[in-house]
Coordinates of C-alpha atoms and ligand atoms in Angstrom, one line a residue:
X98 CA 0.0 0.0 0.0
X99 CA 1.6 3.3 -1.0
X100 CA 1.3 6.5 1.1
X101 CA -1.6 7.8 -0.9
X102 CA -3.6 4.6 -0.2
X103 CA -2.7 4.7 3.4
X104 CA -4.0 8.2 3.7
X105 CA -7.1 7.3 1.7
X106 CA -7.9 4.4 3.9
X107 CA -7.4 6.3 7.1
X108 CA -9.5 9.4 6.2
X109 CA -13.2 9.4 6.4
X110 CA -14.6 10.6 3.0
X111 CA -18.0 11.5 4.5
X112 CA -16.2 13.6 7.2
X113 CA -14.2 15.5 4.6
X114 CA -16.9 16.1 2.1
X115 CA -19.3 16.8 5.0
X116 CA -17.3 19.9 5.7
X117 CA -18.3 21.3 2.4
X118 CA -21.6 19.7 1.7
X119 CA -24.6 19.1 4.0
X120 CA -24.9 15.3 3.7
X121 CA -27.8 13.2 4.7
X122 CA -27.6 9.5 5.3
X123 CA -29.6 7.5 2.7
X124 CA -28.9 3.8 3.1
X125 CA -26.3 1.9 5.0
X126 CA -23.3 3.1 3.0
X127 CA -24.6 6.0 1.1
X128 CA -25.0 9.7 1.8
X129 CA -26.6 12.3 -0.4
X130 CA -26.5 16.1 -0.7
X131 CA -26.7 19.0 -3.1
X132 CA -23.8 18.9 -5.5
X133 CA -21.2 21.5 -4.7
X134 CA -20.0 21.6 -8.3
X135 CA -23.2 22.6 -10.1
X136 CA -26.3 24.5 -9.1
X137 CA -29.1 22.1 -8.2
X138 CA -32.3 22.1 -6.3
X139 CA -32.7 18.4 -5.4
X140 CA -29.8 16.3 -4.3
X141 CA -28.1 14.1 -6.9
X142 CA -24.7 14.1 -5.3
X143 CA -23.9 10.8 -3.5
X144 CA -21.0 9.6 -1.3
X145 CA -20.3 5.9 -0.7
X146 CA -18.6 5.2 2.6
X147 CA -17.0 1.8 1.9
X148 CA -16.0 2.6 -1.7
X149 CA -14.6 6.0 -0.6
X150 CA -16.1 7.5 -3.7
X151 CA -18.5 10.3 -4.7
X152 CA -20.6 10.9 -7.7
X153 CA -23.0 13.5 -9.0
X154 CA -25.7 11.9 -11.2
X155 CA -26.6 15.3 -12.7
X156 CA -23.3 16.9 -13.8
X157 CA -21.3 13.6 -13.7
X158 CA -18.4 14.6 -11.4
X159 CA -17.0 11.6 -9.6
X160 CA -13.9 10.5 -7.8
X161 CA -12.2 9.8 -4.5
X162 CA -11.5 12.1 -1.6
X163 CA -8.3 13.5 -3.2
X164 CA -10.2 14.5 -6.4
X165 CA -12.9 16.1 -4.3
X166 CA -10.5 18.2 -2.3
X167 CA -8.5 19.2 -5.4
X168 CA -11.7 20.3 -7.2
X169 CA -13.3 22.1 -4.4
X170 CA -10.2 23.9 -3.0
X171 CA -8.7 24.4 -6.4
X172 CA -5.4 22.8 -5.3
X173 CA -3.1 20.3 -6.8
X174 CA -2.8 16.6 -5.8
X175 CA 0.2 17.2 -3.6
X176 CA -1.6 19.8 -1.5
X177 CA -4.7 17.6 -1.2
X178 CA -2.5 14.7 -0.1
X179 CA -0.7 16.9 2.4
X180 CA -3.8 18.3 3.9
X181 CA -5.5 14.9 4.3
X182 CA -2.3 13.4 5.7
X183 CA -2.2 16.2 8.3
X184 CA -5.9 15.5 9.0
X185 CA -5.2 12.0 10.1
X186 CA -1.9 12.8 11.7
X187 CA 0.3 11.0 9.2
X188 CA 3.7 12.6 8.5
X189 CA 4.5 13.1 4.8
X190 CA 7.3 10.9 3.5
X191 CA 10.4 12.8 2.6
X192 CA 10.4 12.0 -1.1
X193 CA 7.0 13.4 -1.6
X194 CA 8.3 16.9 -0.7
X195 CA 9.1 17.3 -4.4
X196 CA 5.9 19.0 -5.4
X197 CA 4.7 20.4 -8.7
X198 CA 5.4 24.1 -9.6
X199 CA 2.0 25.4 -8.6
X200 CA 1.9 23.6 -5.3
X201 CA 5.4 25.0 -4.6
X202 CA 4.3 28.5 -5.4
X203 CA 1.3 28.2 -3.2
X204 CA 3.3 26.8 -0.4
X205 CA 5.8 29.8 -0.6
X206 CA 2.9 32.3 -0.8
X207 CA 1.3 30.7 2.3
X208 CA 4.6 30.9 4.1
X209 CA 4.8 34.6 3.3
X210 CA 1.2 35.3 4.4
X211 CA 1.8 33.5 7.7
X212 CA 5.0 35.5 8.2
X213 CA 3.1 38.7 7.5
X214 CA 0.2 37.7 9.8
X215 CA 2.7 37.0 12.7
X216 CA 4.4 40.3 12.0
X217 CA 1.0 42.2 12.0
X218 CA 0.1 40.6 15.3
X219 CA 3.4 41.5 16.9
X220 CA 3.0 45.1 15.7
X221 CA -0.4 45.4 17.3
X222 CA 1.0 44.6 20.7
X223 CA 4.1 46.9 20.2
X224 CA 4.5 50.7 20.5
X225 CA 3.4 51.4 16.9
X226 CA 0.1 49.6 17.5
X227 CA -1.2 52.0 20.1
X228 CA -3.6 53.8 17.8
X229 CA -5.0 50.5 16.5
X230 CA -5.3 49.1 20.0
X231 CA -7.2 52.2 21.1
X232 CA -9.6 51.7 18.2
X233 CA -10.2 48.1 19.1
X234 CA -10.8 49.1 22.7
X235 CA -13.2 51.7 21.7
X236 CA -15.1 49.0 19.8
X237 CA -15.2 46.9 22.9
X238 CA -13.0 44.0 21.7
X239 CA -11.5 41.9 24.4
X240 CA -7.8 40.6 24.2
X241 CA -9.0 37.0 23.7
X242 CA -11.2 38.1 20.8
X243 CA -8.3 40.0 19.2
X244 CA -6.2 36.8 19.6
X245 CA -8.9 34.5 18.3
X246 CA -9.3 36.5 15.1
X247 CA -5.6 37.1 14.7
X248 CA -6.0 40.8 14.4
X249 CA -2.9 42.9 13.7
X250 CA -1.5 46.2 12.6
X251 CA 0.5 47.2 9.5
X252 CA 3.2 49.7 10.1
X253 CA 3.0 53.2 8.8
X254 CA 6.5 53.2 7.2
X255 CA 5.7 51.1 4.2
X256 CA 8.9 49.2 4.5
X257 CA 8.5 47.0 7.6
X258 CA 7.1 43.9 5.9
X259 CA 9.2 44.4 2.8
X260 CA 12.4 44.3 5.0
X261 CA 11.2 41.1 6.7
X262 CA 10.4 39.3 3.5
X263 CA 13.8 40.3 2.1
X264 CA 15.6 39.1 5.2
X265 CA 13.8 35.8 4.8
X266 CA 15.2 35.4 1.3
X267 CA 12.1 35.6 -0.8
X268 CA 12.8 36.7 -4.3
X269 CA 11.2 39.5 -6.4
X270 CA 8.8 37.2 -8.3
X271 CA 7.6 35.7 -5.1
X272 CA 7.2 39.1 -3.5
X273 CA 5.2 40.4 -6.4
X274 CA 3.0 37.3 -6.4
X275 CA 2.3 37.5 -2.7
X276 CA 0.2 40.7 -2.9
X277 CA 1.8 41.8 0.3
X278 CA 4.1 44.3 -1.3
X279 CA 3.7 46.4 -4.4
X280 CA 6.2 47.2 -7.1
X281 CA 7.0 50.8 -8.1
X282 CA 7.8 51.9 -11.7
X283 CA 11.5 51.9 -10.8
X284 CA 11.3 48.3 -9.7
X285 CA 11.6 48.9 -5.9
X286 CA 8.9 47.6 -3.6
X287 CA 6.8 49.0 -0.7
X288 CA 4.3 47.5 1.7
X289 CA 0.7 47.2 0.4
X290 CA -0.9 47.8 3.8
X291 CA 0.3 50.9 5.6
X292 CA -1.1 52.2 8.9
X293 CA -4.0 49.8 8.9
X294 CA -5.8 47.5 11.3
X295 CA -5.4 44.1 9.8
X296 CA -8.0 41.3 9.6
X297 CA -6.6 38.0 8.3
X298 CA -8.9 36.2 5.8
X299 CA -9.0 32.5 5.6
X300 CA -10.3 30.0 3.0
X301 CA -13.0 27.6 3.7
X302 CA -10.5 25.0 4.9
X303 CA -9.0 27.4 7.4
X304 CA -5.8 28.2 5.3
X305 CA -4.7 31.9 5.4
X306 CA -5.6 33.5 2.1
X307 CA -5.1 37.2 2.4
X308 CA -5.9 40.3 4.5
X309 CA -8.2 43.2 4.9
X310 CA -6.9 46.4 6.3
X311 CA -9.0 49.1 7.9
X312 CA -7.7 52.7 7.6
X313 CA -7.0 54.3 11.0
X314 CA -6.4 57.8 9.8
X315 CA -9.8 59.5 8.9
X316 CA -8.6 60.8 5.5
X317 CA -7.1 57.4 4.4
X318 CA -9.0 55.9 1.5
X319 CA -10.4 53.4 1.0
X320 CA -11.7 52.7 4.5
X321 CA -11.2 49.0 3.8
X322 CA -8.5 47.7 1.6
X323 CA -8.3 44.0 0.6
X324 CA -5.4 42.0 -0.5
X325 CA -5.1 42.0 -4.3
X326 CA -6.1 38.7 -6.0
X327 CA -3.3 36.2 -5.7
X328 CA -3.0 32.4 -6.3
X329 CA -4.2 32.1 -2.7
X330 CA -6.8 34.8 -2.6
X331 CA -9.8 35.2 -4.9
X332 CA -12.2 37.6 -3.2
X333 CA -15.4 36.2 -4.8
X334 CA -14.5 32.8 -3.5
X335 CA -13.9 33.7 0.2
X336 CA -16.4 34.5 3.0
X337 CA -15.0 36.0 6.1
X338 CA -15.2 33.7 9.1
X339 CA -16.7 30.8 7.2
X340 CA -14.0 28.4 8.3
X341 CA -14.9 29.0 11.9
X342 CA -18.6 29.2 11.3
X343 CA -19.3 26.3 8.9
X344 CA -19.7 23.6 11.6
X345 CA -22.2 25.8 13.4
X346 CA -24.0 26.6 10.2
X347 CA -24.6 22.9 9.6
X348 CA -25.6 22.3 13.2
X349 CA -28.0 25.3 13.4
X350 CA -29.0 25.0 9.8
X351 CA -28.8 28.7 9.4
X352 CA -26.2 31.4 8.4
X353 CA -26.2 34.9 9.6
X354 CA -24.7 37.1 6.9
X355 CA -23.4 40.5 7.9
X356 CA -21.5 43.2 5.9
X357 CA -18.5 44.0 8.0
X358 CA -15.5 42.2 9.6
X359 CA -16.2 44.0 12.9
X360 CA -19.8 42.8 12.8
X361 CA -18.8 39.1 12.3
X362 CA -16.2 39.5 15.1
X363 CA -18.4 41.4 17.5
X364 CA -21.4 39.0 17.1
X365 CA -19.1 35.9 17.4
X366 CA -17.5 37.3 20.6
X367 CA -21.0 37.9 22.0
X368 CA -21.8 34.3 21.5
X369 CA -24.0 34.9 18.5
X370 CA -23.2 32.2 15.9
X371 CA -22.7 31.3 13.1
X372 CA -21.8 34.5 11.4
X373 CA -20.0 35.2 8.1
X374 CA -19.3 38.4 6.3
X375 CA -18.9 39.3 2.7
X376 CA -15.3 40.4 2.2
X377 CA -15.4 43.9 1.0
X378 CA -17.1 43.0 -2.3
X379 CA -20.6 42.4 -3.6
X380 CA -21.9 39.0 -2.8
X381 CA -21.0 36.5 -5.6
X382 CA -22.9 33.4 -6.7
X383 CA -19.8 31.4 -5.6
X384 CA -20.1 32.8 -2.1
X385 CA -23.8 31.9 -2.1
X386 CA -22.9 28.3 -3.2
X387 CA -20.4 28.1 -0.4
X388 CA -23.0 29.0 2.2
X389 CA -25.7 26.8 0.6
X390 CA -23.5 23.7 0.9
X391 CA -23.8 24.0 4.6
X392 CA -27.4 25.3 4.9
X393 CA -30.1 26.8 2.7
X394 CA -31.4 29.1 5.4
X395 CA -29.9 32.5 5.7
X396 CA -30.6 35.7 7.7
X397 CA -29.3 39.0 6.3
X398 CA -28.4 41.5 8.9
X399 CA -27.0 44.6 7.2
X400 CA -26.3 48.1 8.4
X401 CA -29.5 50.0 9.0
X402 CA -28.7 52.6 6.4
X403 CA -29.7 53.0 2.7
X404 CA -26.5 51.3 1.5
X405 CA -27.2 48.3 3.7
X406 CA -30.8 48.1 2.6
X407 CA -29.8 48.4 -1.1
X408 CA -27.2 45.6 -0.7
X409 CA -29.9 43.4 0.9
X410 CA -32.3 44.2 -1.9
X411 CA -29.7 43.2 -4.5
X412 CA -28.7 40.0 -2.7
X413 CA -32.2 38.7 -2.3
X414 CA -32.5 37.8 -6.0
X415 CA -29.1 36.2 -6.1
X416 CA -30.0 34.1 -3.0
X417 CA -33.4 33.2 -4.3
X418 CA -31.8 32.0 -7.6
X419 CA -29.9 29.5 -5.5
X420 CA -33.1 28.5 -3.6
X421 CA -32.0 29.9 -0.3
X422 CA -34.6 30.6 2.3
X423 CA -34.0 34.3 3.0
X424 CA -34.9 36.3 6.1
X425 CA -34.1 39.8 6.8
X426 CA -33.2 41.1 10.2
X427 CA -33.6 44.8 10.8
X428 CA -32.1 46.7 13.7
X429 CA -33.5 50.0 15.0
X430 CA -31.9 53.1 16.3
X431 CA -29.4 53.2 13.5
X432 CA -27.1 50.6 15.1
X433 CA -25.1 48.1 13.1
X434 CA -25.0 44.5 14.3
X435 CA -21.9 44.9 16.4
X436 CA -23.1 48.1 18.0
X437 CA -26.5 46.7 18.7
X438 CA -25.0 43.7 20.5
X439 CA -22.8 46.0 22.6
X440 CA -25.5 48.4 23.5
X441 CA -28.5 46.2 24.0
X442 CA -26.9 42.9 24.7
X443 CA -26.7 39.5 23.1
X444 CA -30.1 38.4 24.4
X445 CA -31.8 41.4 22.8
X446 CA -30.0 40.7 19.5
X447 CA -31.0 37.0 19.7
X448 CA -34.6 38.0 20.2
X449 CA -34.6 40.1 17.0
X450 CA -32.8 37.3 15.2
X451 CA -35.5 34.8 16.0
X452 CA -38.1 37.4 14.9
X453 CA -36.4 38.0 11.6
X454 CA -39.1 38.2 8.9
X455 CA -39.3 36.5 5.5
X456 CA -37.7 38.6 2.9
X457 CA -41.1 39.4 1.2
X458 CA -42.4 41.3 4.2
X459 CA -39.3 43.4 4.1
X460 CA -39.7 44.0 0.4
X461 CA -43.4 44.8 0.9
X462 CA -42.5 47.4 3.5
X463 CA -40.0 49.0 1.2
X464 CA -42.3 49.0 -1.7
X465 CA -45.1 50.4 0.4
X466 CA -43.0 53.1 1.8
X467 CA -42.3 54.3 -1.7
X468 CA -46.1 54.5 -2.5
X469 CA -49.0 56.3 -1.1
X470 CA -50.5 53.7 1.3
X471 CA -54.1 55.1 1.1
X472 CA -54.3 54.7 -2.7
X473 CA -55.9 51.3 -3.5
X474 CA -54.2 51.2 -6.8
X475 CA -50.8 51.7 -5.1
X476 CA -51.5 48.6 -3.0
X477 CA -52.2 46.5 -6.1
X478 CA -49.0 47.9 -7.6
X479 CA -47.1 46.8 -4.5
X480 CA -48.6 43.4 -4.7
X481 CA -47.7 43.0 -8.4
X482 CA -44.2 43.9 -7.6
X483 CA -44.1 41.1 -5.1
X484 CA -45.4 38.3 -7.3
X485 CA -42.1 37.5 -9.0
X486 CA -40.4 37.3 -5.6
X487 CA -43.0 35.2 -3.9
X488 CA -43.0 32.9 -6.9
X489 CA -39.5 32.1 -6.1
X490 CA -40.0 30.7 -2.6
X491 CA -39.0 27.1 -3.0
X492 CA -41.6 25.4 -0.8
X493 CA -45.2 25.4 -2.2
X494 CA -46.9 25.6 1.2
X495 CA -44.7 28.4 2.4
X496 CA -45.3 30.2 -0.9
X497 CA -49.1 30.0 -0.7
X498 CA -49.1 31.1 2.9
X499 CA -46.8 34.0 2.0
X500 CA -49.3 35.0 -0.8
X501 CA -52.2 35.0 1.7
X502 CA -50.3 36.8 4.4
X503 CA -48.9 39.4 2.0
X504 CA -52.3 40.3 0.6
X505 CA -53.7 41.0 4.0
X506 CA -50.4 42.6 5.1
X507 CA -50.6 45.1 2.2
X508 CA -54.4 45.5 2.8
X509 CA -55.7 44.1 -0.5
X510 CA -59.3 42.8 -0.3
X511 CA -60.0 39.2 -1.1
X512 CA -61.1 39.0 -4.6
X513 CA -59.9 39.3 -8.2
X514 CA -56.4 40.6 -7.3
X515 CA -55.8 38.1 -4.6
X516 CA -57.0 35.3 -6.9
X517 CA -54.7 36.4 -9.6
X518 CA -51.9 36.6 -7.1
X519 CA -52.6 33.1 -5.9
X520 CA -52.8 31.7 -9.4
X521 CA -49.5 33.3 -10.4
X522 CA -47.8 31.9 -7.3
X523 CA -49.4 28.4 -7.5
X524 CA -48.5 27.7 -11.1
X525 CA -44.7 27.9 -10.4
X526 CA -43.2 24.9 -12.0
X527 CA -41.7 22.5 -9.6
X528 CA -38.4 20.9 -10.4
X529 CA -38.7 17.2 -10.2
X530 CA -35.7 15.1 -9.1
X531 CA -34.9 12.7 -11.8
X532 CA -33.4 9.6 -10.3
X533 CA -30.9 8.0 -12.6
X534 CA -32.9 5.5 -14.6
X535 CA -31.9 2.0 -13.4
X536 CA -30.0 0.6 -16.4
X537 CA -28.8 -2.4 -14.5
X538 CA -30.7 -5.5 -13.4
X539 CA -30.7 -6.4 -9.7
X540 CA -28.4 -9.4 -10.2
X541 CA -25.7 -7.5 -12.1
X542 CA -25.8 -4.8 -9.5
X543 CA -25.4 -7.3 -6.7
X544 CA -22.5 -9.1 -8.5
X545 CA -20.7 -5.8 -9.1
X546 CA -21.0 -4.9 -5.4
X547 CA -19.9 -8.4 -4.4
X548 CA -16.7 -8.1 -6.5
X549 CA -15.6 -5.1 -4.4
X550 CA -16.9 -6.3 -1.1
X551 CA -13.8 -8.3 0.0
X552 CA -10.8 -9.8 -1.7
X553 CA -11.8 -13.3 -0.6
X554 CA -15.3 -13.0 -2.0
X555 CA -13.8 -11.4 -5.2
X556 CA -11.4 -14.3 -5.9
X557 CA -14.1 -17.0 -5.7
X558 CA -16.7 -14.9 -7.5
X559 CA -14.4 -14.0 -10.4
X560 CA -13.6 -17.7 -10.9
X561 CA -17.2 -18.5 -11.0
X562 CA -18.2 -15.6 -13.2
X563 CA -15.8 -16.9 -16.0
X564 CA -18.3 -19.8 -16.4
X565 CA -21.4 -17.5 -16.6
X566 CA -21.8 -16.9 -20.2
X567 CA -24.8 -14.5 -19.8
X568 CA -22.7 -11.7 -18.3
X569 CA -21.6 -11.1 -21.9
X570 CA -25.1 -9.8 -22.5
X571 CA -25.4 -7.6 -19.4
X572 CA -25.6 -3.9 -19.8
X573 CA -22.6 -3.9 -17.5
X574 CA -20.7 -6.5 -19.7
X575 CA -17.7 -4.2 -20.3
X576 CA -17.3 -3.7 -16.6
X577 CA -17.2 -7.4 -16.0
X578 CA -14.9 -7.9 -19.0
X579 CA -12.5 -5.3 -17.4
X580 CA -12.7 -7.1 -14.0
X581 CA -12.0 -10.5 -15.6
X582 CA -9.2 -9.2 -17.7
X583 CA -7.6 -7.5 -14.6
X584 CA -7.9 -10.8 -12.6
X585 CA -6.5 -12.7 -15.5
X586 CA -3.5 -10.4 -15.5
X587 CA -3.0 -11.0 -11.8
X588 CA -3.9 -7.5 -10.8
X589 CA -5.8 -6.8 -7.6
X590 CA -9.4 -5.9 -8.5
X591 CA -10.1 -2.7 -6.7
X592 CA -12.9 -0.3 -7.2
X593 CA -10.8 2.7 -8.2
X594 CA -8.6 0.8 -10.6
X595 CA -11.6 -0.7 -12.3
X596 CA -13.3 2.7 -12.4
X597 CA -10.2 4.3 -13.8
X598 CA -10.1 1.8 -16.8
X599 CA -13.7 2.3 -17.9
X600 CA -15.3 4.7 -20.4
X601 CA -17.5 7.3 -18.9
X602 CA -20.8 5.5 -19.7
X603 CA -19.6 2.4 -17.9
X604 CA -18.2 4.5 -15.0
X605 CA -21.8 5.8 -14.6
X606 CA -23.2 2.3 -14.6
X607 CA -20.6 1.2 -12.0
X608 CA -21.4 4.2 -9.9
X609 CA -25.1 3.4 -10.2
X610 CA -24.5 -0.2 -9.1
X611 CA -22.3 0.8 -6.1
X612 CA -24.5 3.7 -5.0
X613 CA -27.8 1.8 -5.3
X614 CA -27.4 0.5 -1.8
X615 CA -29.9 -2.3 -2.1
X616 CA -27.4 -5.2 -2.7
X617 CA -27.5 -8.1 -0.3
X618 CA -23.8 -9.0 -0.4
X619 CA -24.0 -12.3 1.5
X620 CA -22.9 -15.8 0.3
X621 CA -26.6 -16.6 -0.3
X622 CA -27.3 -13.3 -2.0
X623 CA -24.3 -13.9 -4.4
X624 CA -25.4 -17.5 -5.1
X625 CA -28.9 -16.3 -5.9
X626 CA -27.5 -13.6 -8.2
X627 CA -25.4 -16.1 -10.1
X628 CA -28.3 -18.5 -10.4
X629 CA -30.4 -15.6 -11.7
X630 CA -27.7 -14.6 -14.2
X631 CA -27.5 -18.3 -15.4
X632 CA -31.3 -18.5 -15.7
X633 CA -31.4 -15.3 -17.7
X634 CA -28.8 -16.8 -20.0
X635 CA -30.8 -19.9 -20.5
X636 CA -34.0 -17.9 -21.0
X637 CA -32.3 -15.9 -23.7
X638 CA -31.0 -19.0 -25.5
X639 CA -34.4 -20.5 -25.4
X640 CA -36.1 -17.6 -27.1
X641 CA -33.3 -17.4 -29.6
X642 CA -33.7 -21.0 -30.4
X643 CA -37.5 -20.7 -30.8
X644 CA -37.1 -17.8 -33.3
X645 CA -34.4 -19.6 -35.2
X646 CA -36.4 -22.9 -35.4
X647 CA -39.5 -21.1 -36.8
X648 CA -37.3 -19.5 -39.5
X649 CA -35.8 -22.8 -40.4
X650 CA -39.2 -24.5 -40.7
X651 CA -40.4 -21.6 -42.9
X652 CA -37.5 -22.1 -45.3
X653 CA -37.8 -25.9 -45.2
X654 CA -34.4 -26.5 -43.6
X655 CA -35.7 -29.5 -41.7
X656 CA -32.5 -31.2 -40.6
X657 CA -31.2 -28.0 -39.0
X658 CA -34.6 -27.3 -37.4
X659 CA -34.6 -30.8 -35.9
X660 CA -31.1 -30.4 -34.5
X661 CA -32.0 -27.1 -32.8
X662 CA -35.3 -28.6 -31.5
X663 CA -33.2 -31.3 -29.9
X664 CA -31.1 -28.6 -28.2
X665 CA -34.2 -26.7 -27.1
X666 CA -35.7 -29.8 -25.5
X667 CA -32.4 -30.5 -23.8
X668 CA -32.4 -27.0 -22.3
X669 CA -36.0 -27.3 -21.1
X670 CA -35.4 -30.7 -19.5
X671 CA -32.4 -29.3 -17.7
X672 CA -34.4 -26.3 -16.6
X673 CA -37.1 -28.6 -15.2
X674 CA -34.5 -30.6 -13.3
X675 CA -33.0 -27.6 -11.6
Ligands
LIG1525 ZN1 -23.2 18.0 -9.9

């Protein structure tokens, strides 16, 4: 067993994938969830525990735990191997330190980011960090919170980090690629963040990706500066605090989305969880996907100003497109989430959180505020504006209830308008989950599962299968042929090796068989499946013979017809005996 196999057999694929996808058990060995690699409404993504394998029956992605991590984190094989090895506490063998170019670059960049993060943290505690410390104190942050979130300070000079990176021997290309320093026209460098409070930003797996820096001087623009895009940091693919919050999101089945870093930190410090923040950008559909993988329920809690409301208004559509269940939480007295928590306390915040209304009430309030409420036509206009939004509520019952509630909320009389509203909302077309059509018979499914069940079972079964002529007519015949050929060549018949040798159509069949989860892989079950395969072979030969005999009789080829009739009788006698 090589190192890769050792890691693979030690790591729990459901645990790893479960950190990115909300998985539900569906059968003894199978888990299902929404595919993280394409947008879908009903789960067609399956994970098989014993086969250590995942497959999406909609978009076709499939593979093992390494392929999953490479794809979802956008990393190379080496990094996936390393992170999984770390996960199960296995030291990497020396020779594997030779990585590919991209992995090497990412490793160097990560090293530089970590160096910078440590430097920022030290600065914050030192004499130059006084102003930043004062700001944090004013915002009511405790030392343990500052430590938990790894906050720091970037020096004013513009050379501090540069000097450190030079001392550590990083070259110019690496420095430029890090985003930590900038190049002037004359080729010299200077620090990207200067005189700023620093928030480290992590990827979903918890690896440091980049930083955000808040200006401390009032005339410094922009107020928030994010790391430029690097090989480690793509701002539309990162959500602030997601790596800390994701477990809580799955547990609570809800995400609280806020605008600012300080909001996420303040709420978390006050015991309000799980909170994530958009990182100084507009919410992207990738970010929505990242949240949706953990929970489809979201509460937006943005600043109580026009900018916050406009952002919430824009995001609703994006969130509904991904079938998220959206609630909006509004805070009064012009307080942002962090301030609210500090002034009114966590309990008061929590109470408002639980009372957060469905997004359509919030939209109705906004639309109504823009109209003359006493004008009956205006009410209808508000209602019309809401139809397309209510139509997008995923659950039918919830949708119909919302339609009723909204009509009375807005003050529209029962009648024609309400009927129209109801009709528009009810006729929304429901997406139907299309289960993969079973292309395989029960006996071939069971035999395929049995081959991979245990090496002992496989040896005996493969010997026996050689004598079962009818597998040559199975839909899965090419899979069996591959298995028999591998056994013939003395190779160990393992799921991934067989899978790797197949064409895509056959890979799908194999995945279907393995993920069907209805196979009784016992000695009796296998014997019954072989008997059934044999019977089906005999059945096929019988009908073949009957057709052939009729033909021969029609053309007057009596001797041949007689010979085949003899064979047919022999088969039927044998069938009666068994
Ligand atoms: Zn998919």
